[in-house]
C-alpha cells in the first residue's frame, strides 16, 4: 500500500469567492477554511490547496501531479461541464495510476440541467458531491486511509 504524504487539492474558476455569496448552495467556509480543516484531519500529509480561474494553469497542475505521482482532489467548478482539455489532463493522471477524486460542494444533479453533465467524471477515480466542505473531507479520507 502506498503511503500518502502529499495531496494536491485543486480548485477551478470562481472558487476563490467561496464563503462570500450563495451560502445556501456552497456553505460559508472559504477555501482557506477548507485547507486548514483538511490539514488538521490528516497530520503528516502536506495539503497543497490551490485555486485558479485559468484552465491552462489547472491543466499544468495536473501535469505536475502525474510527474510527481501526487494524488489529487479536484473541484473543476464550471470546467466540469465542458472542458475536454481538462478531461484529457485528468485522464493522463488516472491512466498513470495516480488517483484523482472529483469533488463538488453542491450536488450538481439537483441543480440546473447543464450541471448534470460532467465531462470529467468518466476519467476520474471517483466522484463525491453534495456534502459541502465534507465532500473534500471524504475524498481525503479515501486517499489517505482508503476508507
Ligand atoms: O458544487 C460545486 O462545487 C461546483 O463545482 C461549483 C461550481 C459550479 O459551476 C459547479 O456546477 C458545481 C461553481 C463555483 C463558483 O463558486 C462560488 C462560490 C461562492 C460564491 C461564488 C462562486
Short mmCIF file of N, CA and C and ligand atoms in Angstrom, two decimals:
data_model
loop_
_atom_site.label_atom_id
_atom_site.label_comp_id
_atom_site.label_asym_id
_atom_site.label_seq_id
_atom_site.Cartn_x
_atom_site.Cartn_y
_atom_site.Cartn_z
N UNK A 1 0.84 -1.20 0.00
CA UNK A 1 0.00 0.00 0.00
C UNK A 1 0.88 1.25 0.00
N UNK A 2 0.53 2.22 -0.85
CA UNK A 2 1.30 3.46 -0.92
C UNK A 2 0.93 4.38 0.24
N UNK A 3 1.95 4.92 0.93
CA UNK A 3 1.69 5.88 2.00
C UNK A 3 1.59 7.28 1.36
N UNK A 4 0.47 7.94 1.61
CA UNK A 4 0.24 9.27 1.02
C UNK A 4 0.81 10.33 1.96
N UNK A 5 1.74 11.12 1.45
CA UNK A 5 2.35 12.18 2.27
C UNK A 5 2.00 13.58 1.76
N UNK A 6 1.42 13.63 0.56
CA UNK A 6 1.11 14.93 -0.03
C UNK A 6 -0.12 14.76 -0.91
N UNK A 7 -1.03 15.73 -0.84
CA UNK A 7 -2.22 15.70 -1.68
C UNK A 7 -2.37 17.08 -2.31
N UNK A 8 -2.60 17.11 -3.62
CA UNK A 8 -2.92 18.37 -4.30
C UNK A 8 -4.44 18.54 -4.26
N UNK A 9 -4.90 19.68 -3.79
CA UNK A 9 -6.34 19.98 -3.74
C UNK A 9 -6.57 21.14 -4.69
N UNK A 10 -7.03 20.81 -5.90
CA UNK A 10 -7.09 21.79 -6.98
C UNK A 10 -8.51 22.29 -7.18
N UNK A 11 -8.64 23.59 -7.31
CA UNK A 11 -9.96 24.23 -7.40
C UNK A 11 -10.03 25.15 -8.60
N UNK A 12 -11.14 25.03 -9.34
CA UNK A 12 -11.31 25.79 -10.57
C UNK A 12 -11.97 27.14 -10.36
N UNK A 13 -12.49 27.68 -11.47
CA UNK A 13 -12.89 29.09 -11.51
C UNK A 13 -13.96 29.50 -10.51
N UNK A 14 -13.73 30.67 -9.97
CA UNK A 14 -14.65 31.38 -9.05
C UNK A 14 -14.64 30.83 -7.63
N UNK A 15 -13.97 29.72 -7.41
CA UNK A 15 -13.97 29.15 -6.05
C UNK A 15 -13.16 29.99 -5.07
N UNK A 16 -12.38 30.93 -5.59
CA UNK A 16 -11.72 31.89 -4.69
C UNK A 16 -12.74 32.80 -4.00
N UNK A 17 -13.98 32.82 -4.51
CA UNK A 17 -15.04 33.64 -3.91
C UNK A 17 -15.88 32.86 -2.90
N UNK A 18 -15.50 31.62 -2.67
CA UNK A 18 -16.25 30.76 -1.74
C UNK A 18 -16.38 31.43 -0.37
N UNK A 19 -17.57 31.33 0.21
CA UNK A 19 -17.80 31.93 1.52
C UNK A 19 -18.31 33.35 1.44
N UNK A 20 -18.34 33.92 0.23
CA UNK A 20 -18.76 35.33 0.11
C UNK A 20 -20.18 35.49 -0.40
N UNK A 21 -20.70 34.47 -1.11
CA UNK A 21 -22.09 34.54 -1.58
C UNK A 21 -22.65 33.13 -1.78
N UNK A 22 -23.97 33.08 -1.98
CA UNK A 22 -24.69 31.81 -2.14
C UNK A 22 -24.34 30.79 -1.05
N UNK A 23 -24.38 31.20 0.24
CA UNK A 23 -24.05 30.24 1.30
C UNK A 23 -25.02 29.07 1.35
N UNK A 24 -26.26 29.30 0.86
CA UNK A 24 -27.26 28.21 0.87
C UNK A 24 -26.88 27.10 -0.11
N UNK A 25 -26.07 27.44 -1.10
CA UNK A 25 -25.64 26.43 -2.09
C UNK A 25 -24.25 25.89 -1.73
N UNK A 26 -23.34 26.81 -1.37
CA UNK A 26 -21.93 26.42 -1.24
C UNK A 26 -21.40 26.43 0.19
N UNK A 27 -22.25 26.83 1.17
CA UNK A 27 -21.77 26.90 2.56
C UNK A 27 -21.06 28.21 2.84
N UNK A 28 -20.56 28.33 4.03
CA UNK A 28 -19.95 29.60 4.46
C UNK A 28 -18.43 29.50 4.58
N UNK A 29 -17.90 28.31 4.40
CA UNK A 29 -16.45 28.16 4.56
C UNK A 29 -15.71 28.68 3.33
N UNK A 30 -14.57 29.29 3.59
CA UNK A 30 -13.70 29.73 2.49
C UNK A 30 -12.76 28.58 2.12
N UNK A 31 -12.05 28.76 1.02
CA UNK A 31 -11.07 27.73 0.64
C UNK A 31 -9.98 27.60 1.70
N UNK A 32 -9.61 28.73 2.34
CA UNK A 32 -8.60 28.66 3.41
C UNK A 32 -9.15 27.85 4.59
N UNK A 33 -10.45 28.02 4.90
CA UNK A 33 -11.07 27.20 5.96
C UNK A 33 -10.97 25.71 5.59
N UNK A 34 -11.23 25.41 4.34
CA UNK A 34 -11.19 24.01 3.90
C UNK A 34 -9.76 23.47 4.00
N UNK A 35 -8.79 24.31 3.59
CA UNK A 35 -7.39 23.87 3.68
C UNK A 35 -7.02 23.55 5.13
N UNK A 36 -7.38 24.46 6.08
CA UNK A 36 -6.98 24.17 7.47
C UNK A 36 -7.72 22.97 8.02
N UNK A 37 -8.98 22.79 7.64
CA UNK A 37 -9.73 21.61 8.10
C UNK A 37 -9.06 20.32 7.61
N UNK A 38 -8.65 20.29 6.35
CA UNK A 38 -8.02 19.08 5.80
C UNK A 38 -6.67 18.84 6.47
N UNK A 39 -5.91 19.92 6.69
CA UNK A 39 -4.58 19.78 7.32
C UNK A 39 -4.73 19.25 8.74
N UNK A 40 -5.78 19.71 9.45
CA UNK A 40 -5.99 19.27 10.83
C UNK A 40 -6.38 17.79 10.88
N UNK A 41 -7.04 17.33 9.84
CA UNK A 41 -7.53 15.94 9.84
C UNK A 41 -6.49 14.93 9.41
N UNK A 42 -5.48 15.40 8.72
CA UNK A 42 -4.51 14.44 8.18
C UNK A 42 -3.11 14.91 8.55
N UNK A 43 -2.77 14.73 9.81
CA UNK A 43 -1.42 15.17 10.22
C UNK A 43 -0.40 14.30 9.50
N UNK A 44 0.67 14.92 9.09
CA UNK A 44 1.69 14.18 8.33
C UNK A 44 1.44 14.19 6.84
N UNK A 45 0.30 14.76 6.43
CA UNK A 45 0.03 14.87 4.99
C UNK A 45 0.10 16.35 4.61
N UNK A 46 0.92 16.66 3.64
CA UNK A 46 1.05 18.03 3.15
C UNK A 46 -0.15 18.32 2.24
N UNK A 47 -1.00 19.25 2.69
CA UNK A 47 -2.19 19.62 1.91
C UNK A 47 -1.84 20.85 1.07
N UNK A 48 -1.65 20.62 -0.22
CA UNK A 48 -1.26 21.70 -1.12
C UNK A 48 -2.51 22.14 -1.88
N UNK A 49 -3.22 23.13 -1.30
CA UNK A 49 -4.51 23.57 -1.89
C UNK A 49 -4.26 24.79 -2.77
N UNK A 50 -4.77 24.72 -3.98
CA UNK A 50 -4.59 25.81 -4.96
C UNK A 50 -5.92 26.11 -5.64
N UNK A 51 -6.03 27.34 -6.14
CA UNK A 51 -7.21 27.73 -6.92
C UNK A 51 -6.75 28.56 -8.10
N UNK A 52 -7.43 28.37 -9.22
CA UNK A 52 -7.14 29.20 -10.39
C UNK A 52 -8.42 29.43 -11.19
N UNK A 53 -8.44 30.57 -11.87
CA UNK A 53 -9.53 30.84 -12.81
C UNK A 53 -9.10 30.52 -14.25
N UNK A 54 -7.89 29.96 -14.38
CA UNK A 54 -7.26 29.78 -15.68
C UNK A 54 -7.17 28.28 -16.01
N UNK A 55 -7.82 27.87 -17.07
CA UNK A 55 -7.87 26.45 -17.47
C UNK A 55 -6.46 25.91 -17.72
N UNK A 56 -5.61 26.71 -18.36
CA UNK A 56 -4.26 26.23 -18.69
C UNK A 56 -3.45 25.99 -17.40
N UNK A 57 -3.63 26.86 -16.43
CA UNK A 57 -2.88 26.68 -15.17
C UNK A 57 -3.35 25.39 -14.47
N UNK A 58 -4.64 25.16 -14.47
CA UNK A 58 -5.19 23.95 -13.83
C UNK A 58 -4.64 22.69 -14.52
N UNK A 59 -4.57 22.73 -15.84
CA UNK A 59 -4.03 21.59 -16.59
C UNK A 59 -2.55 21.40 -16.26
N UNK A 60 -1.82 22.50 -16.14
CA UNK A 60 -0.39 22.42 -15.77
C UNK A 60 -0.21 21.76 -14.41
N UNK A 61 -1.10 22.05 -13.48
CA UNK A 61 -1.00 21.44 -12.14
C UNK A 61 -1.27 19.93 -12.22
N UNK A 62 -2.16 19.53 -13.12
CA UNK A 62 -2.42 18.09 -13.28
C UNK A 62 -1.20 17.39 -13.89
N UNK A 63 -0.50 18.08 -14.79
CA UNK A 63 0.75 17.52 -15.34
C UNK A 63 1.78 17.36 -14.22
N UNK A 64 1.82 18.34 -13.34
CA UNK A 64 2.73 18.28 -12.19
C UNK A 64 2.37 17.06 -11.32
N UNK A 65 1.06 16.84 -11.13
CA UNK A 65 0.61 15.71 -10.30
C UNK A 65 1.06 14.38 -10.89
N UNK A 66 0.93 14.23 -12.20
CA UNK A 66 1.32 12.94 -12.80
C UNK A 66 2.83 12.77 -12.73
N UNK A 67 3.59 13.83 -12.94
CA UNK A 67 5.05 13.72 -12.91
C UNK A 67 5.55 13.36 -11.51
N UNK A 68 4.91 13.95 -10.48
CA UNK A 68 5.34 13.69 -9.10
C UNK A 68 4.55 12.55 -8.46
N UNK A 69 3.59 11.99 -9.20
CA UNK A 69 2.72 10.92 -8.71
C UNK A 69 2.01 11.34 -7.40
N UNK A 70 1.48 12.55 -7.43
CA UNK A 70 0.78 13.09 -6.26
C UNK A 70 -0.73 12.92 -6.45
N UNK A 71 -1.42 12.28 -5.48
CA UNK A 71 -2.87 12.16 -5.60
C UNK A 71 -3.57 13.52 -5.56
N UNK A 72 -4.72 13.58 -6.22
CA UNK A 72 -5.41 14.86 -6.43
C UNK A 72 -6.86 14.79 -5.97
N UNK A 73 -7.27 15.85 -5.26
CA UNK A 73 -8.69 16.14 -5.04
C UNK A 73 -8.98 17.34 -5.95
N UNK A 74 -9.95 17.18 -6.84
CA UNK A 74 -10.19 18.21 -7.87
C UNK A 74 -11.63 18.68 -7.85
N UNK A 75 -11.82 19.99 -7.60
CA UNK A 75 -13.13 20.60 -7.85
C UNK A 75 -12.98 21.44 -9.11
N UNK A 76 -13.41 20.91 -10.25
CA UNK A 76 -13.18 21.63 -11.51
C UNK A 76 -14.13 22.80 -11.70
N UNK A 77 -15.08 23.00 -10.76
CA UNK A 77 -16.08 24.08 -10.85
C UNK A 77 -16.76 24.03 -12.23
N UNK A 78 -16.98 25.17 -12.87
CA UNK A 78 -17.75 25.15 -14.13
C UNK A 78 -17.02 24.42 -15.25
N UNK A 79 -15.69 24.27 -15.17
CA UNK A 79 -14.97 23.49 -16.19
C UNK A 79 -15.49 22.05 -16.26
N UNK A 80 -16.04 21.58 -15.12
CA UNK A 80 -16.61 20.23 -15.05
C UNK A 80 -17.49 19.93 -16.26
N UNK A 81 -18.25 20.94 -16.65
CA UNK A 81 -19.37 20.69 -17.56
C UNK A 81 -19.00 20.78 -19.03
N UNK A 82 -17.78 21.31 -19.33
CA UNK A 82 -17.48 21.48 -20.76
C UNK A 82 -16.02 21.36 -21.17
N UNK A 83 -15.10 21.23 -20.21
CA UNK A 83 -13.69 21.30 -20.62
C UNK A 83 -13.11 19.92 -20.98
N UNK A 84 -13.08 19.65 -22.28
CA UNK A 84 -12.47 18.39 -22.74
C UNK A 84 -10.96 18.40 -22.52
N UNK A 85 -10.37 19.60 -22.52
CA UNK A 85 -8.93 19.70 -22.25
C UNK A 85 -8.64 19.27 -20.81
N UNK A 86 -9.50 19.68 -19.91
CA UNK A 86 -9.32 19.27 -18.51
C UNK A 86 -9.55 17.76 -18.37
N UNK A 87 -10.57 17.26 -19.04
CA UNK A 87 -10.82 15.81 -19.01
C UNK A 87 -9.58 15.04 -19.47
N UNK A 88 -8.98 15.48 -20.58
CA UNK A 88 -7.79 14.79 -21.09
C UNK A 88 -6.65 14.84 -20.08
N UNK A 89 -6.51 15.96 -19.38
CA UNK A 89 -5.44 16.09 -18.38
C UNK A 89 -5.70 15.17 -17.19
N UNK A 90 -6.96 15.07 -16.76
CA UNK A 90 -7.31 14.16 -15.66
C UNK A 90 -7.02 12.72 -16.09
N UNK A 91 -7.35 12.39 -17.33
CA UNK A 91 -7.10 11.03 -17.85
C UNK A 91 -5.61 10.70 -17.83
N UNK A 92 -4.77 11.69 -18.14
CA UNK A 92 -3.31 11.46 -18.09
C UNK A 92 -2.89 10.99 -16.70
N UNK A 93 -3.51 11.60 -15.69
CA UNK A 93 -3.13 11.31 -14.31
C UNK A 93 -3.67 9.93 -13.90
N UNK A 94 -4.94 9.70 -14.12
CA UNK A 94 -5.54 8.44 -13.65
C UNK A 94 -5.01 7.24 -14.44
N UNK A 95 -4.74 7.45 -15.73
CA UNK A 95 -4.20 6.33 -16.54
C UNK A 95 -2.79 5.95 -16.08
N UNK A 96 -2.11 6.88 -15.40
CA UNK A 96 -0.78 6.58 -14.84
C UNK A 96 -0.91 5.92 -13.47
N UNK A 97 -2.15 5.68 -13.03
CA UNK A 97 -2.36 5.00 -11.75
C UNK A 97 -2.37 5.95 -10.55
N UNK A 98 -2.42 7.24 -10.81
CA UNK A 98 -2.46 8.24 -9.74
C UNK A 98 -3.93 8.66 -9.57
N UNK A 99 -4.48 8.55 -8.34
CA UNK A 99 -5.90 8.85 -8.18
C UNK A 99 -6.25 10.33 -8.30
N UNK A 100 -7.38 10.59 -8.94
CA UNK A 100 -7.97 11.93 -8.97
C UNK A 100 -9.42 11.78 -8.53
N UNK A 101 -9.76 12.39 -7.39
CA UNK A 101 -11.15 12.35 -6.93
C UNK A 101 -11.81 13.68 -7.27
N UNK A 102 -12.87 13.62 -8.06
CA UNK A 102 -13.64 14.82 -8.42
C UNK A 102 -14.58 15.13 -7.27
N UNK A 103 -14.56 16.37 -6.81
CA UNK A 103 -15.47 16.74 -5.72
C UNK A 103 -16.29 17.97 -6.11
N UNK A 104 -17.48 18.03 -5.52
CA UNK A 104 -18.33 19.22 -5.64
C UNK A 104 -18.95 19.53 -4.30
N UNK A 105 -19.03 20.79 -3.99
CA UNK A 105 -19.68 21.23 -2.75
C UNK A 105 -21.17 20.95 -2.83
N UNK A 106 -21.77 21.39 -3.92
CA UNK A 106 -23.21 21.16 -4.15
C UNK A 106 -23.40 19.82 -4.85
N UNK A 107 -24.67 19.44 -5.00
CA UNK A 107 -24.99 18.26 -5.81
C UNK A 107 -25.43 18.75 -7.18
N UNK A 108 -24.54 18.73 -8.17
CA UNK A 108 -24.89 19.29 -9.47
C UNK A 108 -26.13 18.64 -10.09
N UNK A 109 -26.41 17.39 -9.73
CA UNK A 109 -27.56 16.68 -10.32
C UNK A 109 -28.88 17.22 -9.81
N UNK A 110 -28.84 17.94 -8.70
CA UNK A 110 -30.08 18.52 -8.15
C UNK A 110 -30.24 19.97 -8.59
N UNK A 111 -29.42 20.40 -9.54
CA UNK A 111 -29.44 21.80 -9.97
C UNK A 111 -29.80 21.91 -11.46
N UNK A 112 -29.38 22.99 -12.10
CA UNK A 112 -29.77 23.22 -13.49
C UNK A 112 -29.27 22.07 -14.40
N UNK A 113 -30.00 21.87 -15.52
CA UNK A 113 -29.69 20.74 -16.41
C UNK A 113 -28.24 20.77 -16.91
N UNK A 114 -27.70 21.97 -17.17
CA UNK A 114 -26.33 22.00 -17.72
C UNK A 114 -25.30 21.46 -16.73
N UNK A 115 -25.68 21.44 -15.43
CA UNK A 115 -24.74 20.92 -14.41
C UNK A 115 -24.83 19.39 -14.27
N UNK A 116 -25.79 18.77 -14.96
CA UNK A 116 -25.96 17.32 -14.81
C UNK A 116 -24.89 16.53 -15.56
N UNK A 117 -24.21 17.21 -16.51
CA UNK A 117 -23.15 16.54 -17.26
C UNK A 117 -21.80 16.93 -16.69
N UNK A 118 -21.00 15.91 -16.38
CA UNK A 118 -19.58 16.15 -16.07
C UNK A 118 -18.77 15.45 -17.14
N UNK A 119 -17.93 16.21 -17.84
CA UNK A 119 -17.05 15.58 -18.82
C UNK A 119 -15.81 14.99 -18.15
N UNK A 120 -15.68 15.24 -16.86
CA UNK A 120 -14.52 14.78 -16.08
C UNK A 120 -14.77 13.42 -15.42
N UNK A 121 -16.01 13.20 -14.96
CA UNK A 121 -16.30 12.03 -14.12
C UNK A 121 -15.87 10.70 -14.75
N UNK A 122 -16.01 10.60 -16.06
CA UNK A 122 -15.71 9.33 -16.74
C UNK A 122 -14.25 8.92 -16.68
N UNK A 123 -13.37 9.88 -16.38
CA UNK A 123 -11.94 9.54 -16.28
C UNK A 123 -11.41 9.74 -14.86
N UNK A 124 -12.29 10.23 -13.94
CA UNK A 124 -11.87 10.40 -12.54
C UNK A 124 -11.86 9.02 -11.86
N UNK A 125 -11.12 8.94 -10.77
CA UNK A 125 -11.11 7.70 -9.99
C UNK A 125 -12.45 7.53 -9.28
N UNK A 126 -13.00 8.63 -8.80
CA UNK A 126 -14.30 8.61 -8.13
C UNK A 126 -14.83 10.01 -8.02
N UNK A 127 -16.09 10.11 -7.61
CA UNK A 127 -16.76 11.42 -7.54
C UNK A 127 -17.51 11.52 -6.21
N UNK A 128 -17.36 12.66 -5.52
CA UNK A 128 -18.08 12.91 -4.27
C UNK A 128 -18.71 14.30 -4.39
N UNK A 129 -20.03 14.38 -4.20
CA UNK A 129 -20.71 15.66 -4.41
C UNK A 129 -21.85 15.82 -3.41
N UNK A 130 -22.08 17.07 -3.04
CA UNK A 130 -23.30 17.40 -2.30
C UNK A 130 -23.14 17.53 -0.81
N UNK A 131 -21.92 17.42 -0.31
CA UNK A 131 -21.70 17.45 1.14
C UNK A 131 -20.95 18.69 1.61
N UNK A 132 -21.00 19.75 0.82
CA UNK A 132 -20.28 20.97 1.17
C UNK A 132 -18.80 20.65 1.34
N UNK A 133 -18.18 21.29 2.35
CA UNK A 133 -16.76 21.04 2.59
C UNK A 133 -16.52 19.57 2.92
N UNK A 134 -17.56 18.88 3.39
CA UNK A 134 -17.46 17.45 3.69
C UNK A 134 -17.09 16.62 2.47
N UNK A 135 -17.40 17.10 1.27
CA UNK A 135 -17.00 16.36 0.06
C UNK A 135 -15.48 16.24 0.01
N UNK A 136 -14.79 17.33 0.38
CA UNK A 136 -13.32 17.31 0.38
C UNK A 136 -12.79 16.37 1.47
N UNK A 137 -13.45 16.41 2.65
CA UNK A 137 -13.01 15.55 3.77
C UNK A 137 -13.14 14.08 3.41
N UNK A 138 -14.27 13.73 2.78
CA UNK A 138 -14.49 12.34 2.39
C UNK A 138 -13.45 11.90 1.36
N UNK A 139 -13.14 12.81 0.45
CA UNK A 139 -12.13 12.49 -0.58
C UNK A 139 -10.77 12.26 0.06
N UNK A 140 -10.41 13.13 1.00
CA UNK A 140 -9.12 12.99 1.68
C UNK A 140 -9.05 11.67 2.46
N UNK A 141 -10.14 11.34 3.16
CA UNK A 141 -10.18 10.08 3.92
C UNK A 141 -9.95 8.90 2.98
N UNK A 142 -10.56 8.95 1.83
CA UNK A 142 -10.40 7.86 0.86
C UNK A 142 -8.95 7.76 0.38
N UNK A 143 -8.35 8.90 0.09
CA UNK A 143 -6.98 8.88 -0.42
C UNK A 143 -5.99 8.41 0.64
N UNK A 144 -6.20 8.87 1.88
CA UNK A 144 -5.21 8.62 2.93
C UNK A 144 -5.41 7.25 3.59
N UNK A 145 -6.67 6.93 3.86
CA UNK A 145 -6.91 5.70 4.63
C UNK A 145 -7.57 4.62 3.79
N UNK A 146 -8.03 4.99 2.62
CA UNK A 146 -8.74 4.00 1.81
C UNK A 146 -10.07 3.62 2.43
N UNK A 147 -10.66 4.59 3.21
CA UNK A 147 -11.96 4.30 3.84
C UNK A 147 -13.00 5.27 3.34
O1 LIG B 1 -20.69 22.47 -6.31
C1 LIG B 1 -19.55 22.67 -6.75
O2 LIG B 1 -18.54 22.52 -6.06
C2 LIG B 1 -19.38 23.24 -8.17
O3 LIG B 1 -18.20 22.64 -8.74
C3 LIG B 1 -19.20 24.72 -8.00
C4 LIG B 1 -19.14 25.47 -9.35
C5 LIG B 1 -20.30 25.07 -10.24
O4 LIG B 1 -20.13 25.68 -11.52
C6 LIG B 1 -20.41 23.57 -10.41
O5 LIG B 1 -21.55 23.29 -11.20
C7 LIG B 1 -20.55 22.89 -9.07
C8 LIG B 1 -19.24 26.99 -9.11
C9 LIG B 1 -18.11 27.57 -8.35
C10 LIG B 1 -18.42 29.00 -8.03
O6 LIG B 1 -18.08 29.19 -6.69
C11 LIG B 1 -18.57 30.25 -5.99
C12 LIG B 1 -18.86 30.00 -4.69
C13 LIG B 1 -19.35 31.02 -3.91
C14 LIG B 1 -19.52 32.25 -4.43
C15 LIG B 1 -19.23 32.48 -5.74
C16 LIG B 1 -18.74 31.47 -6.54
#
